[in-house]
Each structure stands twice: as C-alpha cells, then as structure tokens.
PDB file of C-alpha atoms in Angstrom:
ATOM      1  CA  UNK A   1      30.543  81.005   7.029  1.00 42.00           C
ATOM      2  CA  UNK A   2      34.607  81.372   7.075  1.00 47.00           C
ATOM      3  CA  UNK A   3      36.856  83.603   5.774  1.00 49.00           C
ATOM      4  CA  UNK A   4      39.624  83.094   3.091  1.00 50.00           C
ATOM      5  CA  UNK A   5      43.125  84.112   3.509  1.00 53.00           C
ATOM      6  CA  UNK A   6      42.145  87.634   1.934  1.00 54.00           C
ATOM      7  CA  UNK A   7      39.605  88.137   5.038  1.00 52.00           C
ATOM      8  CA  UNK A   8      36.324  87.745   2.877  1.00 48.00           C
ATOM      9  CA  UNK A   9      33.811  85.576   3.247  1.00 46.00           C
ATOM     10  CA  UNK A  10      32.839  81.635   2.033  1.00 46.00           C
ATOM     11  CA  UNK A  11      30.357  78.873   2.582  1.00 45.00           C
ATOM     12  CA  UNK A  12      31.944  76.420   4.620  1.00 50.00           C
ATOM     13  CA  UNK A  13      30.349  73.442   2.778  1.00 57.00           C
ATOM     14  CA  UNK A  14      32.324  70.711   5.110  1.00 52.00           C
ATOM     15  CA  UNK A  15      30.177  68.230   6.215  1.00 61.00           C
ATOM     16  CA  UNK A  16      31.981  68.476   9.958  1.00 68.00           C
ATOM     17  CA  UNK A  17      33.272  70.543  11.779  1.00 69.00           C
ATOM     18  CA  UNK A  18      37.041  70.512  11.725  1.00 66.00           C
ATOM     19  CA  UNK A  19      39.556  71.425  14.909  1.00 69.00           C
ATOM     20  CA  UNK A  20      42.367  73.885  14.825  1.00 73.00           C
ATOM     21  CA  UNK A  21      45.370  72.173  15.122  1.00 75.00           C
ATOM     22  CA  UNK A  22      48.953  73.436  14.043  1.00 84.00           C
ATOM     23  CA  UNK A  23      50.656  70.389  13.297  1.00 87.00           C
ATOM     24  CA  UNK A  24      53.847  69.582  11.111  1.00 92.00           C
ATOM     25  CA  UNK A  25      52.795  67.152   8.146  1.00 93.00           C
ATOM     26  CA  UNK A  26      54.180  65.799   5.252  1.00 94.00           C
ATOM     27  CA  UNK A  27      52.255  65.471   1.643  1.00 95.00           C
ATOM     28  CA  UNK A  28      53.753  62.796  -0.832  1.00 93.00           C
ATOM     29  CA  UNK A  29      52.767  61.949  -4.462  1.00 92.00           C
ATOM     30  CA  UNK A  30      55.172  60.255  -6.671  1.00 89.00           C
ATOM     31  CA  UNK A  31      58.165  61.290  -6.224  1.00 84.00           C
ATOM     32  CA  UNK A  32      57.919  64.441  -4.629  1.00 90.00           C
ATOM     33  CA  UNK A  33      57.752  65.134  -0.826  1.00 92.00           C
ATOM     34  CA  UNK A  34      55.960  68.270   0.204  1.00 94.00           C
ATOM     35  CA  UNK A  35      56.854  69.440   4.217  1.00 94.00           C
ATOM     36  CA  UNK A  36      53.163  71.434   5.230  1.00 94.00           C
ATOM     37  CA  UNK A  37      51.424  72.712   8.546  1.00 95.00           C
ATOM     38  CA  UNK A  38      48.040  70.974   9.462  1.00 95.00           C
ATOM     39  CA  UNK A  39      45.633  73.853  10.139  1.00 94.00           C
ATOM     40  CA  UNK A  40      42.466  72.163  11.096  1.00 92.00           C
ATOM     41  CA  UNK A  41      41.557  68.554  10.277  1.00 90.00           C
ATOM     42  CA  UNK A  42      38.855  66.312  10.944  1.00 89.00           C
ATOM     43  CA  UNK A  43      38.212  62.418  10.598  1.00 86.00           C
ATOM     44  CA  UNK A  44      37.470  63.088   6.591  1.00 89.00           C
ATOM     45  CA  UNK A  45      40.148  65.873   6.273  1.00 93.00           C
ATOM     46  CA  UNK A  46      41.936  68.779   6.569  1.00 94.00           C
ATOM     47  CA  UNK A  47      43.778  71.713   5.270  1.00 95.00           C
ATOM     48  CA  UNK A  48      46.980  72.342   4.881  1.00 95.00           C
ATOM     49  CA  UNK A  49      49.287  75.401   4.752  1.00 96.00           C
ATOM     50  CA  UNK A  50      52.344  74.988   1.615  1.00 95.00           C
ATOM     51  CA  UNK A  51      54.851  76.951   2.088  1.00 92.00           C
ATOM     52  CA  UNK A  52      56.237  76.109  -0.981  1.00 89.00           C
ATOM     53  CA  UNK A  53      53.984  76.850  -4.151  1.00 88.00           C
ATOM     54  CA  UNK A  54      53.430  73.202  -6.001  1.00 88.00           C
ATOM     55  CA  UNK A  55      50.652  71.770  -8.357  1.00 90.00           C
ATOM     56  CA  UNK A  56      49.315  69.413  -6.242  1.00 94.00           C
ATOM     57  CA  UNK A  57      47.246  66.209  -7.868  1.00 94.00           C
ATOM     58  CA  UNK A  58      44.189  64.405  -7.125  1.00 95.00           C
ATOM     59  CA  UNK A  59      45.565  61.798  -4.852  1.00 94.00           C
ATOM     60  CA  UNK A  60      48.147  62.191  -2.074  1.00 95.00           C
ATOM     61  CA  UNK A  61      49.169  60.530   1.356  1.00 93.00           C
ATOM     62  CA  UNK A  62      49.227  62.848   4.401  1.00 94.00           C
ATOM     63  CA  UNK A  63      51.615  61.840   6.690  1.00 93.00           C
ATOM     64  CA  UNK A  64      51.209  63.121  10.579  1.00 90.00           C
ATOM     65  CA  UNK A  65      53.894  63.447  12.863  1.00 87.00           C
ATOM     66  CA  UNK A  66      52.296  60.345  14.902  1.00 85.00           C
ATOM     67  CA  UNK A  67      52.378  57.772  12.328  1.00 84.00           C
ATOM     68  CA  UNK A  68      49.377  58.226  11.283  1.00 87.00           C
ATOM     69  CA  UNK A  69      48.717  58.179   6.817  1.00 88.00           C
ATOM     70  CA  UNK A  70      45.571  59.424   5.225  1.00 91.00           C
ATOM     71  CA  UNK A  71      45.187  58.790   1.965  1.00 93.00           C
ATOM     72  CA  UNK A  72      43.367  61.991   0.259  1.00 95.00           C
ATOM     73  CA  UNK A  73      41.801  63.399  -2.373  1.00 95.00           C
ATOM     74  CA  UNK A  74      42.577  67.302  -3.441  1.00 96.00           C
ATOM     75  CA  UNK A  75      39.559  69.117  -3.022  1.00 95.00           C
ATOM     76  CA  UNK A  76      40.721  72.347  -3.293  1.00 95.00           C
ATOM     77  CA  UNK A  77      44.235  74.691  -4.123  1.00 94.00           C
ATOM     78  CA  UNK A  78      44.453  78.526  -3.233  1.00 91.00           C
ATOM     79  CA  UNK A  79      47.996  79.789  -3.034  1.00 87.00           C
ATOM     80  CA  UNK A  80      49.764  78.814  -0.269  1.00 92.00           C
ATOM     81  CA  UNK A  81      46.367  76.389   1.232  1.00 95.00           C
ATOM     82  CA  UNK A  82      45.223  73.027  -0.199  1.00 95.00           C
ATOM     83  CA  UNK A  83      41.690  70.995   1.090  1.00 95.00           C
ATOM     84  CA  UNK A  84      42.373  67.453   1.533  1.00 95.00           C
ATOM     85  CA  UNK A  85      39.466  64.785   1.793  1.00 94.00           C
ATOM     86  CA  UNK A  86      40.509  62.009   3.209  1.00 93.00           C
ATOM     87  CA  UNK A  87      39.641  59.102   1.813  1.00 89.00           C
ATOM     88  CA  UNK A  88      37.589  55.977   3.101  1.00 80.00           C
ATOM     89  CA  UNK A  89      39.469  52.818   3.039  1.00 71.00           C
ATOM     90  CA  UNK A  90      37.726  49.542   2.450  1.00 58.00           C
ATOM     91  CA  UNK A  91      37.204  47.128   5.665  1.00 53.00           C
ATOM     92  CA  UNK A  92      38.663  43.315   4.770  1.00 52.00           C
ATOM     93  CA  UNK A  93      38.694  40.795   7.210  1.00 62.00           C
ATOM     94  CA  UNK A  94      39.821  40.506  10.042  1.00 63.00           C
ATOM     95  CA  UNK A  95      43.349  38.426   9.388  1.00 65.00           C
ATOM     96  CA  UNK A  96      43.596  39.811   5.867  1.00 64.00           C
ATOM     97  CA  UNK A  97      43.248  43.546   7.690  1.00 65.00           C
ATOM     98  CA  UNK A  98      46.020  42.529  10.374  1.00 70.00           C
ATOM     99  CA  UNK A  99      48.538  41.788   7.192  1.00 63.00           C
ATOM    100  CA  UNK A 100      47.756  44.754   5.739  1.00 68.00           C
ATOM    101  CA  UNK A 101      47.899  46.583   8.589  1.00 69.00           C
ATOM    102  CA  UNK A 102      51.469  45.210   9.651  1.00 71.00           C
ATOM    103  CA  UNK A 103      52.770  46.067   6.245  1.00 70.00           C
ATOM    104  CA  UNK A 104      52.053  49.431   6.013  1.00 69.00           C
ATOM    105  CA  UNK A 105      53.963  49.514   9.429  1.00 71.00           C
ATOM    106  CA  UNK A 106      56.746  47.602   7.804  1.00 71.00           C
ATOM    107  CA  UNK A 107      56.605  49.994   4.887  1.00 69.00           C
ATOM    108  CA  UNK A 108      56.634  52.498   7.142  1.00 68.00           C
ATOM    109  CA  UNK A 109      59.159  51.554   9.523  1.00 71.00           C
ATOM    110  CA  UNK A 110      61.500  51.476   6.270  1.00 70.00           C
ATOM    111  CA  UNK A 111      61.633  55.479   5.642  1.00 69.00           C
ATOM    112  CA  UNK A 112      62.311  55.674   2.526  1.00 70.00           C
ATOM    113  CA  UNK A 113      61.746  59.214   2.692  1.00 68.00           C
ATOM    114  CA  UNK A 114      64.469  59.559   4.801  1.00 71.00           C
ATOM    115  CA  UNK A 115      66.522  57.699   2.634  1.00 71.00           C
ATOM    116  CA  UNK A 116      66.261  59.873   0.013  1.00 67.00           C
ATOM    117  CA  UNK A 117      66.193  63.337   2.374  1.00 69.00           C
ATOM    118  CA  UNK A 118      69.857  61.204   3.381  1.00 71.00           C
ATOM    119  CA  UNK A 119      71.119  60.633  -0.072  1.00 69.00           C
ATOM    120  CA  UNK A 120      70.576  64.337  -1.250  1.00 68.00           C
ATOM    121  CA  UNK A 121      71.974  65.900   2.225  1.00 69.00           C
ATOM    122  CA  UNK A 122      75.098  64.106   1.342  1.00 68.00           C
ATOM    123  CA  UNK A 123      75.299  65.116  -2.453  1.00 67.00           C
ATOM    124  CA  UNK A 124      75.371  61.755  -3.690  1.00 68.00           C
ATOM    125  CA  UNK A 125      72.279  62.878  -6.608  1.00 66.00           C
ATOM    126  CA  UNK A 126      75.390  63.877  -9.057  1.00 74.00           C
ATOM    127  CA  UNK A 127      75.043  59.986  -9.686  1.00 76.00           C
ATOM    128  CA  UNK A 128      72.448  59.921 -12.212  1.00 79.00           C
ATOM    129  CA  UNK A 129      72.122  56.220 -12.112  1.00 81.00           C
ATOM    130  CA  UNK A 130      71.716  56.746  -8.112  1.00 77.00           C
ATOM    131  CA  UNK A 131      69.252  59.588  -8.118  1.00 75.00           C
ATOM    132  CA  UNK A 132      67.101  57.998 -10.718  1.00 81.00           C
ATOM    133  CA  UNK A 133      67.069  54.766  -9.244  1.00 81.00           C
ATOM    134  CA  UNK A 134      66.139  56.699  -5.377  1.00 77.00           C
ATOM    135  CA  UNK A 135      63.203  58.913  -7.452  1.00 76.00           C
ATOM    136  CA  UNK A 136      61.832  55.853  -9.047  1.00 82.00           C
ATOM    137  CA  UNK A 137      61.854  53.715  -5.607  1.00 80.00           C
ATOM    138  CA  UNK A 138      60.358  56.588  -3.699  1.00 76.00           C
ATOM    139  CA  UNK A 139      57.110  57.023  -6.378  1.00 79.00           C
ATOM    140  CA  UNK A 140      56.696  53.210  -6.304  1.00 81.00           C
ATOM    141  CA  UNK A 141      56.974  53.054  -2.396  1.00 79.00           C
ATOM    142  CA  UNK A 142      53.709  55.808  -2.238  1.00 76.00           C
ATOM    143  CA  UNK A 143      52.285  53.866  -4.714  1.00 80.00           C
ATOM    144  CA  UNK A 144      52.417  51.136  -2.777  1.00 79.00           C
ATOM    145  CA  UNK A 145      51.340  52.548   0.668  1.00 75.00           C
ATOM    146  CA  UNK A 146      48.100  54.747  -1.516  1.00 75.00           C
ATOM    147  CA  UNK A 147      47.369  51.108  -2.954  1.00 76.00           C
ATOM    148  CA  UNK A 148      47.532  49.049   0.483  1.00 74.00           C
ATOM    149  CA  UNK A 149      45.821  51.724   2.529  1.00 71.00           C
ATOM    150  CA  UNK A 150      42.677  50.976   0.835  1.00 68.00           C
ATOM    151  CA  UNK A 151      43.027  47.388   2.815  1.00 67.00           C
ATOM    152  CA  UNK A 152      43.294  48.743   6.050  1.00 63.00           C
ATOM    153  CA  UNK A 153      40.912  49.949   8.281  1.00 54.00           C
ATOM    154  CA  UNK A 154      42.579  52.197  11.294  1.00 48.00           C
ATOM    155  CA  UNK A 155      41.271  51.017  14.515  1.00 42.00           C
ATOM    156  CA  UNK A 156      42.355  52.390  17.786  1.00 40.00           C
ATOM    157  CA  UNK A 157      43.512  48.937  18.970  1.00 40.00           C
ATOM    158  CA  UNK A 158      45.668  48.770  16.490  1.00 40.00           C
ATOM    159  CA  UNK A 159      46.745  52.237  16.608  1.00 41.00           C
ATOM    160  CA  UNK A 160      47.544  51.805  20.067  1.00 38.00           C
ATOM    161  CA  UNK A 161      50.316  48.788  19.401  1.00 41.00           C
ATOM    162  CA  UNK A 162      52.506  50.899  17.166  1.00 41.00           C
TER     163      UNK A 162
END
C-alpha cells in the first residue's frame, strides 16, 4: 500500500519498486515544454510532481538532468502528480544502434529547447512568422527524438561516452 497526496490509502500496483529521488526533469510533447520534479523512478518509470496544472497526453519524453530521455507513456494524472511508464525501445543491431544512438546525441546536443526558452526570453515571439516557425520546429524535433528512441537501446557503455 501507499498513500495519495490526500494521506489515504492505494494499491501500489507497480511491478517494482521505485526509489525516492528529487530530481529536476523536463516533460515535452509537441510543442510544449513542461519543467517537473522526479519523485521516485525506476527502470520502467516514475512520477512526477507539475507544478503547473496541464493536460498531459499519452506519449511524452522525460528528460533528466544527466542526459538521459525516456520515452513514456501517461499512466496516470492527479492534480499536481502524473505516472509515467517508460517505454521499451526496440534493440537493432549493433551498427544500426550506434547511428541511432549518435543521433539522438546530435539531436540532443542541438537544444532546441533552449532555443526556443532563448527566443521568448528575448521577446522576439511578437514575430508571428518567427514564433510559428520556432513552435512548429520544436514539435517536429520531439517527434523526431520519440520516433528514433525506439532504435536505441541505452547501454551503460554507451552511456558512459557522452
């Protein structure tokens, strides 16, 4: 058993156990970029504290301060808490996983989050042409990353090069 944020009690029907952590995250889907807290997590998912109330869809990438993407699945939304499942990508060979492997890095390495975060810091989103054309490059760059992390199997070896 656990408790809920209102102190009463539920079936913890998790598979695994998952660790406490508090750890900064970030959710994306499309366009959007959701800042979150990691509150426990385990290697097929975790939960995460919003502090900013937002329908959340079926499929998101978590994004740990380390480097580190899980694609997930929403399992669950109560308030200010979402469950995240992560889930399982697909193991290719071995060259075909080391390209996809060093383009998510590439992809990574990019930011395009940043870019964006950049762009509306310094008020240039009263160009509609610009703001529309960062939006639509942002939902097609998680795209992207949701659709190549199903080619990539995380190893520690290649963890550890990054």
């Amino acid at each position: 058993m656990d408790t809920d944020g209102n102190g009463q009690e539920r079936w913890d029907e998790r598979r695994e156990k998952r660790h406490p952590l508090i750890k900064m995250a970030r959710i994306t889907f499309d366009a959007v970029v959701l800042d979150g807290v990691v509150l426990n997590i385990s290697s097929s998912g975790a939960r995460i504290y919003l502090p900013v109330k937002a329908a959340v869809p079926e499929q998101v990438l978590l994004h740990l301060p380390d480097g580190v993407t899980h694609p997930a699945r929403l399992r669950w939304q109560h308030v200010d808490e979402i469950g995240l499942e992560f889930i399982p990508v697909v193991a290719p060979g071995k060259a075909r996983h080391e390209h996809a492997w060093a383009a998510c890095r590439a992809a990574r390495d990019a930011d395009l989050t940043e870019v964006v975060r950049l762009l509306q810091a310094g008020e240039f989103f009263n160009d509609d042409a610009l703001r529309q054309a960062a939006l639509e490059a942002e939902a097609a760059y998680v795209r992207l990353i949701i659709a190549l992390r199903r080619h990539v199997l995380i190893s520690p070896a290649l963890s550890a090069k990054d």
